[in-house]
Short mmCIF file of C-alpha atoms in Angstrom, two decimals:
data_model
loop_
_atom_site.label_atom_id
_atom_site.label_comp_id
_atom_site.label_asym_id
_atom_site.label_seq_id
_atom_site.Cartn_x
_atom_site.Cartn_y
_atom_site.Cartn_z
CA MET A 1 -42.41 -35.61 -61.31
CA LYS A 2 -40.84 -32.21 -61.56
CA LYS A 3 -42.87 -29.50 -59.86
CA LYS A 4 -43.97 -26.54 -61.89
CA ALA A 5 -42.53 -23.17 -61.05
CA PRO A 6 -45.00 -20.69 -59.59
CA LEU A 7 -46.60 -18.25 -62.00
CA ARG A 8 -44.84 -14.91 -61.97
CA LEU A 9 -44.99 -11.83 -64.14
CA ALA A 10 -42.05 -11.24 -66.42
CA PRO A 11 -39.95 -8.18 -65.49
CA ALA A 12 -41.11 -6.33 -68.59
CA SER A 13 -44.79 -7.08 -67.86
CA ALA A 14 -44.43 -6.06 -64.21
CA THR A 15 -42.71 -2.82 -65.23
CA PHE A 16 -45.44 -2.05 -67.76
CA LEU A 17 -48.25 -2.70 -65.27
CA LEU A 18 -46.62 -0.61 -62.54
CA GLY A 19 -45.97 2.20 -64.98
CA ALA A 20 -49.55 2.12 -66.28
CA GLY A 21 -50.91 2.09 -62.72
CA SER A 22 -48.71 5.03 -61.74
CA LEU A 23 -49.80 6.98 -64.80
CA ALA A 24 -53.48 6.31 -64.04
CA LEU A 25 -52.95 7.40 -60.42
CA VAL A 26 -51.29 10.63 -61.49
CA ALA A 27 -54.08 11.34 -63.99
CA ALA A 28 -56.74 10.77 -61.34
CA VAL A 29 -54.96 13.09 -58.90
CA VAL A 30 -54.49 15.84 -61.49
CA SER A 31 -58.15 15.63 -62.55
CA ASN A 32 -59.33 16.38 -59.00
CA PRO A 33 -56.37 17.44 -56.84
CA ALA A 34 -58.13 18.87 -53.76
CA PRO A 35 -59.64 15.59 -52.40
CA ALA A 36 -56.43 13.71 -53.20
CA PHE A 37 -54.43 16.32 -51.28
CA GLN A 38 -56.72 16.02 -48.26
CA ALA A 39 -56.46 12.23 -48.40
CA SER A 40 -52.66 12.41 -48.49
CA LEU A 41 -52.69 14.69 -45.45
CA GLN A 42 -54.90 12.22 -43.62
CA GLY A 43 -52.47 9.40 -44.45
CA LEU A 44 -49.55 11.55 -43.29
CA GLN A 45 -51.34 12.28 -40.02
CA LEU A 46 -51.97 8.58 -39.39
CA TRP A 47 -48.34 7.77 -40.13
CA TRP A 48 -46.88 10.45 -37.85
CA GLN A 49 -49.22 10.09 -34.86
CA ILE A 50 -49.77 6.32 -34.84
CA VAL A 51 -47.32 4.31 -36.95
CA PHE A 52 -44.13 6.33 -36.45
CA PRO A 53 -44.09 6.34 -32.62
CA ALA A 54 -45.28 2.74 -32.52
CA LEU A 55 -42.34 1.48 -34.57
CA LEU A 56 -39.34 3.84 -34.46
CA PRO A 57 -37.97 3.16 -30.93
CA PHE A 58 -38.67 -0.56 -31.16
CA ILE A 59 -36.99 -1.09 -34.53
CA MET A 60 -33.91 0.71 -33.19
CA LEU A 61 -34.02 -1.29 -29.95
CA SER A 62 -34.40 -4.54 -31.84
CA GLU A 63 -31.31 -3.97 -33.98
CA ILE A 64 -29.22 -3.00 -30.95
CA LEU A 65 -30.33 -6.04 -28.93
CA ILE A 66 -29.70 -8.35 -31.89
CA ALA A 67 -26.23 -6.91 -32.50
CA TYR A 68 -25.21 -7.30 -28.85
CA GLY A 69 -26.56 -10.86 -28.65
CA TRP A 70 -29.30 -10.29 -26.08
CA VAL A 71 -31.95 -11.61 -28.43
CA HIS A 72 -29.86 -14.74 -29.07
CA ALA A 73 -29.44 -15.34 -25.35
CA LEU A 74 -33.18 -14.96 -24.86
CA GLY A 75 -33.78 -17.33 -27.77
CA VAL A 76 -32.02 -20.15 -25.93
CA TRP A 77 -34.50 -19.84 -23.06
CA LEU A 78 -37.45 -19.62 -25.44
CA GLU A 79 -36.35 -22.59 -27.58
CA PRO A 80 -38.67 -25.15 -25.91
CA PHE A 81 -41.71 -22.88 -26.30
CA MET A 82 -41.12 -21.72 -29.88
CA ASN A 83 -39.82 -25.02 -31.24
CA ARG A 84 -42.45 -27.30 -29.78
CA LEU A 85 -45.45 -25.04 -30.30
CA PHE A 86 -44.67 -23.19 -33.55
CA LYS A 87 -41.85 -25.32 -35.03
CA LEU A 88 -39.65 -22.23 -35.12
CA PRO A 89 -36.27 -21.37 -33.55
CA GLY A 90 -36.26 -19.96 -30.05
CA ILE A 91 -34.82 -16.70 -31.32
CA GLY A 92 -38.18 -16.13 -32.97
CA GLY A 93 -39.67 -15.45 -29.53
CA TRP A 94 -38.32 -11.92 -29.67
CA VAL A 95 -39.86 -11.46 -33.12
CA LEU A 96 -43.22 -12.66 -31.77
CA ALA A 97 -43.07 -10.15 -28.91
CA MET A 98 -42.14 -7.41 -31.36
CA GLY A 99 -45.07 -8.18 -33.64
CA MET A 100 -47.61 -8.39 -30.82
CA THR A 101 -46.58 -5.12 -29.17
CA THR A 102 -45.48 -2.84 -32.02
CA GLY A 103 -47.80 -3.89 -34.84
CA PHE A 104 -47.06 -4.49 -38.49
CA PRO A 105 -44.49 -4.50 -39.94
CA GLY A 106 -42.51 -4.63 -36.69
CA GLY A 107 -42.42 -8.43 -36.63
CA ALA A 108 -41.36 -8.64 -40.27
CA GLN A 109 -38.63 -6.06 -39.66
CA ALA A 110 -37.23 -8.02 -36.69
CA ALA A 111 -37.33 -11.24 -38.73
CA ARG A 112 -35.43 -9.56 -41.55
CA GLN A 113 -32.78 -8.27 -39.14
CA LEU A 114 -32.18 -11.81 -37.88
CA HIS A 115 -32.19 -13.16 -41.44
CA ASP A 116 -29.64 -10.55 -42.54
CA GLN A 117 -27.43 -11.59 -39.62
CA GLY A 118 -27.66 -15.23 -40.72
CA GLU A 119 -29.59 -16.40 -37.67
CA LEU A 120 -32.82 -17.24 -39.53
CA SER A 121 -33.32 -19.12 -42.75
CA ALA A 122 -35.49 -17.58 -45.47
CA LYS A 123 -38.26 -20.09 -44.75
CA ASP A 124 -38.29 -19.37 -41.01
CA ALA A 125 -38.23 -15.62 -41.63
CA GLY A 126 -41.31 -15.92 -43.84
CA LYS A 127 -43.11 -18.09 -41.31
CA LEU A 128 -42.27 -15.67 -38.51
CA ALA A 129 -43.60 -12.76 -40.57
CA ALA A 130 -46.89 -14.62 -40.98
CA LEU A 131 -47.01 -15.42 -37.26
CA THR A 132 -46.16 -11.93 -36.01
CA HIS A 133 -48.34 -9.82 -38.31
CA PHE A 134 -50.49 -8.18 -35.62
CA CYS A 135 -52.05 -4.78 -35.16
CA ASN A 136 -50.55 -2.47 -32.57
CA PRO A 137 -52.37 -3.07 -29.25
CA MET A 138 -52.40 0.63 -28.35
CA LEU A 139 -54.11 1.34 -31.67
CA ILE A 140 -56.86 -1.11 -30.74
CA LEU A 141 -57.24 0.04 -27.14
CA ILE A 142 -56.69 3.79 -27.41
CA VAL A 143 -57.52 4.81 -30.97
CA ILE A 144 -60.28 2.37 -31.93
CA ALA A 145 -61.94 1.25 -28.68
CA THR A 146 -61.64 4.50 -26.71
CA GLY A 147 -61.40 7.18 -29.37
CA LEU A 148 -63.60 5.92 -32.20
CA MET A 149 -66.01 3.46 -30.60
CA HIS A 150 -66.13 4.90 -27.06
CA GLU A 151 -66.12 1.41 -25.53
CA THR A 152 -62.80 0.97 -23.75
CA ALA A 153 -63.64 -2.34 -22.11
CA ALA A 154 -64.56 -3.92 -25.44
CA GLY A 155 -61.11 -3.07 -26.75
CA TYR A 156 -59.49 -5.61 -24.43
CA ILE A 157 -61.75 -8.36 -25.76
CA ILE A 158 -60.98 -7.40 -29.36
CA LEU A 159 -57.25 -7.32 -28.63
CA LEU A 160 -57.33 -10.75 -26.99
CA ILE A 161 -59.35 -12.16 -29.90
CA HIS A 162 -56.92 -10.54 -32.35
CA TRP A 163 -53.96 -12.27 -30.73
CA VAL A 164 -55.62 -15.64 -30.15
CA SER A 165 -57.09 -15.88 -33.65
CA GLY A 166 -53.74 -14.97 -35.20
CA LEU A 167 -51.91 -17.66 -33.25
CA LEU A 168 -54.59 -20.26 -34.02
CA VAL A 169 -54.51 -19.51 -37.74
CA PHE A 170 -50.74 -19.93 -37.77
CA LEU A 171 -51.03 -23.24 -35.94
CA LEU A 172 -53.54 -24.39 -38.57
CA LEU A 173 -51.91 -22.98 -41.70
CA GLY A 174 -48.61 -21.28 -41.01
CA ARG A 175 -46.52 -24.10 -39.55
CA THR A 176 -46.60 -26.16 -42.75
CA SER A 177 -44.05 -25.43 -45.42
CA GLU A 178 -45.22 -23.45 -48.38
CA LYS A 179 -46.00 -25.49 -51.47
CA GLY A 180 -43.05 -25.75 -53.75
CA ARG A 181 -40.55 -24.52 -51.17
CA PRO A 182 -37.51 -26.74 -50.71
CA ALA A 183 -36.95 -28.17 -47.27
CA GLU A 184 -34.32 -26.43 -45.20
CA THR A 185 -31.09 -28.34 -44.96
CA SER A 186 -28.92 -28.53 -41.91
CA ALA A 187 -26.30 -26.41 -43.63
CA GLU A 188 -28.77 -23.53 -43.90
CA ALA A 189 -29.71 -23.51 -40.25
CA PRO A 190 -27.40 -21.57 -37.94
CA LEU A 191 -25.88 -23.31 -34.96
CA ALA A 192 -27.88 -21.26 -32.47
CA ASN A 193 -31.16 -22.44 -34.00
CA LYS A 194 -30.69 -26.19 -33.71
CA PRO A 195 -33.54 -28.05 -32.01
CA PHE A 196 -33.72 -27.91 -28.26
CA LYS A 197 -33.01 -31.63 -27.83
CA GLU A 198 -29.60 -31.29 -29.50
CA GLN A 199 -28.46 -28.63 -27.01
CA GLU A 200 -29.79 -30.10 -23.77
CA ARG A 201 -26.46 -31.39 -22.50
CA ARG A 202 -25.20 -28.02 -21.29
CA SER A 203 -26.92 -25.62 -18.94
CA LEU A 204 -29.26 -22.99 -20.29
CA LEU A 205 -27.23 -20.19 -18.71
CA TYR A 206 -24.01 -21.36 -20.34
CA ARG A 207 -25.62 -21.77 -23.75
CA SER A 208 -27.35 -18.39 -23.57
CA LEU A 209 -24.10 -16.61 -22.68
CA GLN A 210 -22.20 -18.39 -25.44
CA SER A 211 -24.92 -17.59 -27.94
CA ALA A 212 -24.79 -13.90 -27.03
CA LYS A 213 -21.00 -13.90 -27.23
CA ARG A 214 -20.98 -15.47 -30.69
CA ALA A 215 -23.63 -13.08 -32.00
CA HIS A 216 -21.83 -10.00 -30.71
CA ALA A 217 -18.50 -11.16 -32.14
CA LYS A 218 -20.16 -11.93 -35.47
CA ASP A 219 -21.70 -8.45 -35.69
CA GLY A 220 -18.58 -6.59 -34.64
CA ARG A 221 -19.95 -3.04 -34.89
CA SER A 222 -19.03 -0.39 -32.35
CA PHE A 223 -21.81 1.22 -30.36
CA GLY A 224 -21.56 4.50 -32.25
CA ARG A 225 -21.82 2.85 -35.65
CA LEU A 226 -24.55 0.53 -34.42
CA LEU A 227 -26.60 3.46 -33.12
CA GLY A 228 -26.25 5.30 -36.40
CA ASP A 229 -27.16 2.21 -38.42
CA SER A 230 -30.19 1.50 -36.26
CA VAL A 231 -31.52 5.03 -36.74
CA THR A 232 -30.88 4.91 -40.50
CA HIS A 233 -32.53 1.52 -40.99
CA ALA A 234 -35.51 2.44 -38.80
CA VAL A 235 -36.14 5.70 -40.64
CA GLN A 236 -35.79 3.99 -44.04
CA THR A 237 -38.34 1.36 -43.03
CA LEU A 238 -40.73 3.97 -41.67
CA MET A 239 -40.43 6.07 -44.82
CA MET A 240 -41.44 3.01 -46.83
CA VAL A 241 -44.38 2.38 -44.50
CA GLY A 242 -45.43 6.03 -44.68
CA GLY A 243 -45.29 5.94 -48.46
CA TYR A 244 -47.66 2.97 -48.56
CA ILE A 245 -50.09 4.60 -46.14
CA ILE A 246 -50.18 7.91 -48.01
CA ILE A 247 -50.49 6.29 -51.44
CA PHE A 248 -53.30 3.99 -50.35
CA ALA A 249 -55.11 6.88 -48.68
CA VAL A 250 -55.12 8.60 -52.08
CA VAL A 251 -56.08 5.35 -53.84
CA ILE A 252 -59.06 4.90 -51.52
CA GLN A 253 -60.23 8.43 -52.27
CA ILE A 254 -59.93 7.86 -56.02
CA VAL A 255 -61.55 4.42 -56.09
CA SER A 256 -64.43 5.71 -53.92
CA ARG A 257 -65.52 7.83 -56.88
CA LEU A 258 -66.07 4.70 -58.96
CA VAL A 259 -67.98 2.48 -56.52
CA PRO A 260 -71.78 2.63 -56.22
CA ASP A 261 -73.29 4.91 -53.59
CA GLY A 262 -74.74 2.00 -51.62
CA PHE A 263 -71.38 0.29 -51.14
CA PRO A 264 -70.16 0.70 -47.52
CA SER A 265 -67.17 3.01 -47.30
CA TYR A 266 -65.50 0.87 -44.63
CA GLY A 267 -65.47 -2.09 -47.04
CA LEU A 268 -63.35 -0.18 -49.54
CA SER A 269 -61.07 1.58 -47.07
CA GLY A 270 -60.68 -1.54 -44.91
CA LEU A 271 -59.62 -3.55 -47.95
CA PHE A 272 -56.73 -1.17 -48.61
CA GLU A 273 -55.77 0.42 -45.27
CA VAL A 274 -56.82 -0.80 -41.84
CA HIS A 275 -56.51 2.54 -40.01
CA LEU A 276 -58.81 4.32 -42.44
CA GLY A 277 -61.11 1.29 -42.55
CA ALA A 278 -61.47 1.34 -38.77
CA LYS A 279 -62.32 5.06 -38.85
CA ASP A 280 -64.99 4.60 -41.52
CA LEU A 281 -66.40 1.52 -39.78
CA SER A 282 -66.76 3.38 -36.47
CA ALA A 283 -68.91 6.02 -38.18
CA ALA A 284 -71.10 3.50 -40.05
CA SER A 285 -74.62 2.57 -38.93
CA PHE A 286 -75.24 -0.99 -37.74
CA MET A 287 -78.29 -2.72 -36.34
CA GLU A 288 -76.28 -3.96 -33.38
CA GLY A 289 -72.85 -3.45 -31.90
CA ARG A 290 -72.15 -7.17 -32.08
CA LEU A 291 -71.95 -7.10 -35.88
CA GLN A 292 -70.02 -3.85 -35.97
CA TRP A 293 -67.35 -5.13 -33.59
CA SER A 294 -67.17 -8.46 -35.45
CA VAL A 295 -66.51 -6.65 -38.72
CA MET A 296 -63.94 -4.48 -36.94
CA SER A 297 -62.19 -7.60 -35.68
CA ALA A 298 -62.17 -9.04 -39.20
CA LEU A 299 -60.63 -5.84 -40.62
CA LEU A 300 -57.90 -5.92 -37.98
CA GLY A 301 -57.17 -9.57 -38.69
CA PHE A 302 -56.88 -9.06 -42.45
CA SER A 303 -54.93 -5.81 -41.86
CA GLY A 304 -55.45 -4.45 -45.38
CA ILE A 305 -53.45 -4.59 -48.59
CA SER A 306 -51.22 -1.73 -47.43
CA ALA A 307 -50.01 -3.57 -44.31
CA ILE A 308 -49.53 -6.81 -46.27
CA LEU A 309 -47.37 -5.02 -48.83
CA GLN A 310 -45.39 -3.36 -46.05
CA SER A 311 -44.39 -6.74 -44.58
CA MET A 312 -43.77 -8.19 -48.04
CA SER A 313 -41.51 -5.25 -48.92
CA VAL A 314 -39.51 -5.62 -45.71
CA LEU A 315 -38.91 -9.32 -46.47
CA ARG A 316 -38.52 -9.04 -50.23
CA ASN A 317 -34.93 -10.42 -50.10
CA THR A 318 -35.98 -13.58 -48.25
CA GLY A 319 -38.08 -14.98 -51.09
CA ILE A 320 -41.36 -14.78 -49.17
CA ARG A 321 -44.41 -15.55 -51.32
CA TRP A 322 -47.46 -13.33 -51.16
CA PRO A 323 -50.19 -15.99 -51.84
CA HIS A 324 -49.47 -17.96 -48.65
CA PHE A 325 -49.00 -14.81 -46.57
CA THR A 326 -52.26 -13.32 -47.87
CA LEU A 327 -54.12 -16.59 -47.28
CA VAL A 328 -53.08 -16.55 -43.62
CA ARG A 329 -54.31 -12.96 -43.35
CA LEU A 330 -57.67 -13.83 -44.88
CA PHE A 331 -58.20 -16.74 -42.49
CA HIS A 332 -57.10 -14.52 -39.61
CA GLY A 333 -59.89 -12.08 -40.47
CA VAL A 334 -62.50 -14.83 -40.87
CA LEU A 335 -61.58 -16.52 -37.59
CA ALA A 336 -61.46 -13.20 -35.73
CA PHE A 337 -64.96 -12.37 -37.00
CA ALA A 338 -66.33 -15.77 -35.91
CA ILE A 339 -64.77 -15.64 -32.43
CA THR A 340 -65.94 -12.07 -31.84
CA TRP A 341 -69.48 -12.97 -32.85
CA LEU A 342 -69.50 -15.96 -30.49
CA VAL A 343 -68.04 -14.29 -27.40
CA TRP A 344 -69.66 -10.86 -27.76
CA PRO A 345 -72.51 -11.61 -25.31
CA LEU A 346 -69.84 -11.72 -22.58
CA VAL A 347 -69.22 -8.00 -23.04
CA ARG A 348 -72.27 -7.14 -20.97
CA PHE A 349 -70.46 -8.49 -17.90
CA LEU A 350 -67.67 -5.93 -18.32
CA PRO A 351 -67.87 -2.43 -16.79
CA GLU A 352 -69.06 0.12 -19.33
CA SER A 353 -66.91 3.10 -20.13
CA ALA A 354 -68.89 6.33 -19.98
CA SER A 355 -66.01 8.54 -21.04
CA SER A 356 -66.43 10.42 -24.32
CA VAL A 357 -63.15 11.33 -25.94
CA PHE A 358 -64.31 13.11 -29.07
CA ASN A 359 -67.10 15.53 -29.75
CA SER A 360 -68.14 13.74 -32.96
CA ARG A 361 -68.04 10.01 -33.58
CA GLY A 362 -65.37 8.79 -35.95
CA GLU A 363 -63.58 12.11 -36.50
CA LEU A 364 -59.81 12.35 -36.42
CA PRO A 365 -58.63 15.52 -34.70
CA ALA A 366 -56.70 17.99 -36.80
CA ASN A 367 -54.16 18.65 -34.08
CA SER A 368 -51.94 16.16 -32.27
CA GLY A 369 -54.45 15.19 -29.60
CA ALA A 370 -53.53 13.03 -26.64
CA VAL A 371 -55.62 10.07 -27.73
CA PHE A 372 -54.36 9.62 -31.28
CA ASN A 373 -50.77 10.57 -30.50
CA LEU A 374 -49.03 7.35 -29.49
CA TRP A 375 -45.77 9.08 -28.64
CA LYS A 376 -46.98 9.34 -25.02
CA VAL A 377 -47.60 5.59 -24.57
CA ILE A 378 -44.17 4.27 -25.58
CA PRO A 379 -43.38 3.30 -21.93
CA GLN A 380 -46.62 1.30 -21.78
CA MET A 381 -45.73 -0.51 -25.00
CA LEU A 382 -42.35 -1.42 -23.50
CA GLN A 383 -44.16 -2.81 -20.45
CA TRP A 384 -46.43 -4.90 -22.67
CA GLN A 385 -43.41 -6.25 -24.52
CA GLY A 386 -41.74 -7.23 -21.26
CA MET A 387 -44.92 -8.92 -20.00
CA LEU A 388 -45.27 -10.98 -23.18
CA LEU A 389 -41.65 -12.10 -22.96
CA LEU A 390 -42.16 -13.13 -19.33
CA ILE A 391 -45.28 -15.12 -20.30
CA MET A 392 -43.36 -16.89 -23.07
CA LEU A 393 -40.49 -17.62 -20.69
CA GLY A 394 -42.99 -19.11 -18.24
CA CYS A 395 -44.46 -21.31 -20.98
CA SER A 396 -40.97 -22.38 -22.01
CA THR A 397 -40.17 -23.32 -18.42
CA ILE A 398 -43.33 -25.43 -18.28
CA PHE A 399 -42.30 -27.23 -21.46
CA MET A 400 -38.86 -27.94 -19.98
CA LEU A 401 -40.36 -29.25 -16.74
CA LEU A 402 -42.75 -31.52 -18.63
CA LEU A 403 -39.86 -32.83 -20.71
CA SER A 404 -37.82 -33.49 -17.57
CA VAL A 405 -40.71 -35.32 -15.88
CA ARG A 406 -41.26 -37.44 -18.99
CA LYS A 407 -37.58 -38.42 -19.05
CA HIS A 408 -37.52 -39.46 -15.40
CA SER A 409 -40.73 -41.45 -15.78
CA ARG A 410 -39.22 -43.67 -18.47
#
């Protein structure tokens, strides 16, 4: 039986709805411009102090490493880990490290770069985007845990839960092919991404060097052109991300006029934009910290409509479908909430942080303060990225040793 095509809006209908929504947004802003202007400034501040430094150097670095073949060489070593655990090519290990250390849409951007180079199929790029859609760890540790909640030690638990729940949700939902998607043929898969068993005959070092050589020859750009392209592409991506953040900051302010007074502000802002949702949640009143942190973990797992659209926009040319991606995000939030609620009693065994960073709870500073300005922690983010890659390499080595022992035992 022939499968039905997924329901999609006709181009004319989509154009009409977007135009009507834009007109309504403009009318709402014109009717009360002062709050909308303040909201846009708040979104701009979040973009410049948190998102921009967290993504700019890493998007540039990713394109340079991909063009010179270093990511491809690393992918050969990570093939056992990524292929056996996530059913993805080894080259996706770099994308996973990008997503876990830079935050969204860093993983989606790295997946698109590999897809544009022909090293990832459209299906694998979409799966990698779902796997690597994480919040920036420095945002969780510095901005939320230390700056907003004043509980630094709890931030490490939330970060670990954020990572673990995201990986578990992908193992449960993300590894399966999306409904209606055709299976990838061997002609679509690049040579460097063939299963690990098909490349075992030659040494890892030889295959990694050859993979890097092929990738660099295929790219062919000089360093000067590559540097210019990396800056251009990174800035274009960040402008798109900044546009989403600013627009949704205004949308939150406008929609807040229509909701009842008893509706929690963090529920509305967290639905649209995770940074603003975390700020509102930190200032809300809760009976116990256990529930507040569980809701915070759920907001970080879902990431908000703005972050979802950012990743979808980056991968728009790969044919990624928003229902499956959004479903993974919803389950990520639910699982993160459940795990946080279960393990929260362990927090009492951690040393309490008595440092107070802000004078008032939940307030963003007007100037570029040291806490909310992530420009100063770029070296730490690079260290985290290197540590994650080393952990994945260690896991890949364990997989190879287990495979070798199994072969000799036969």
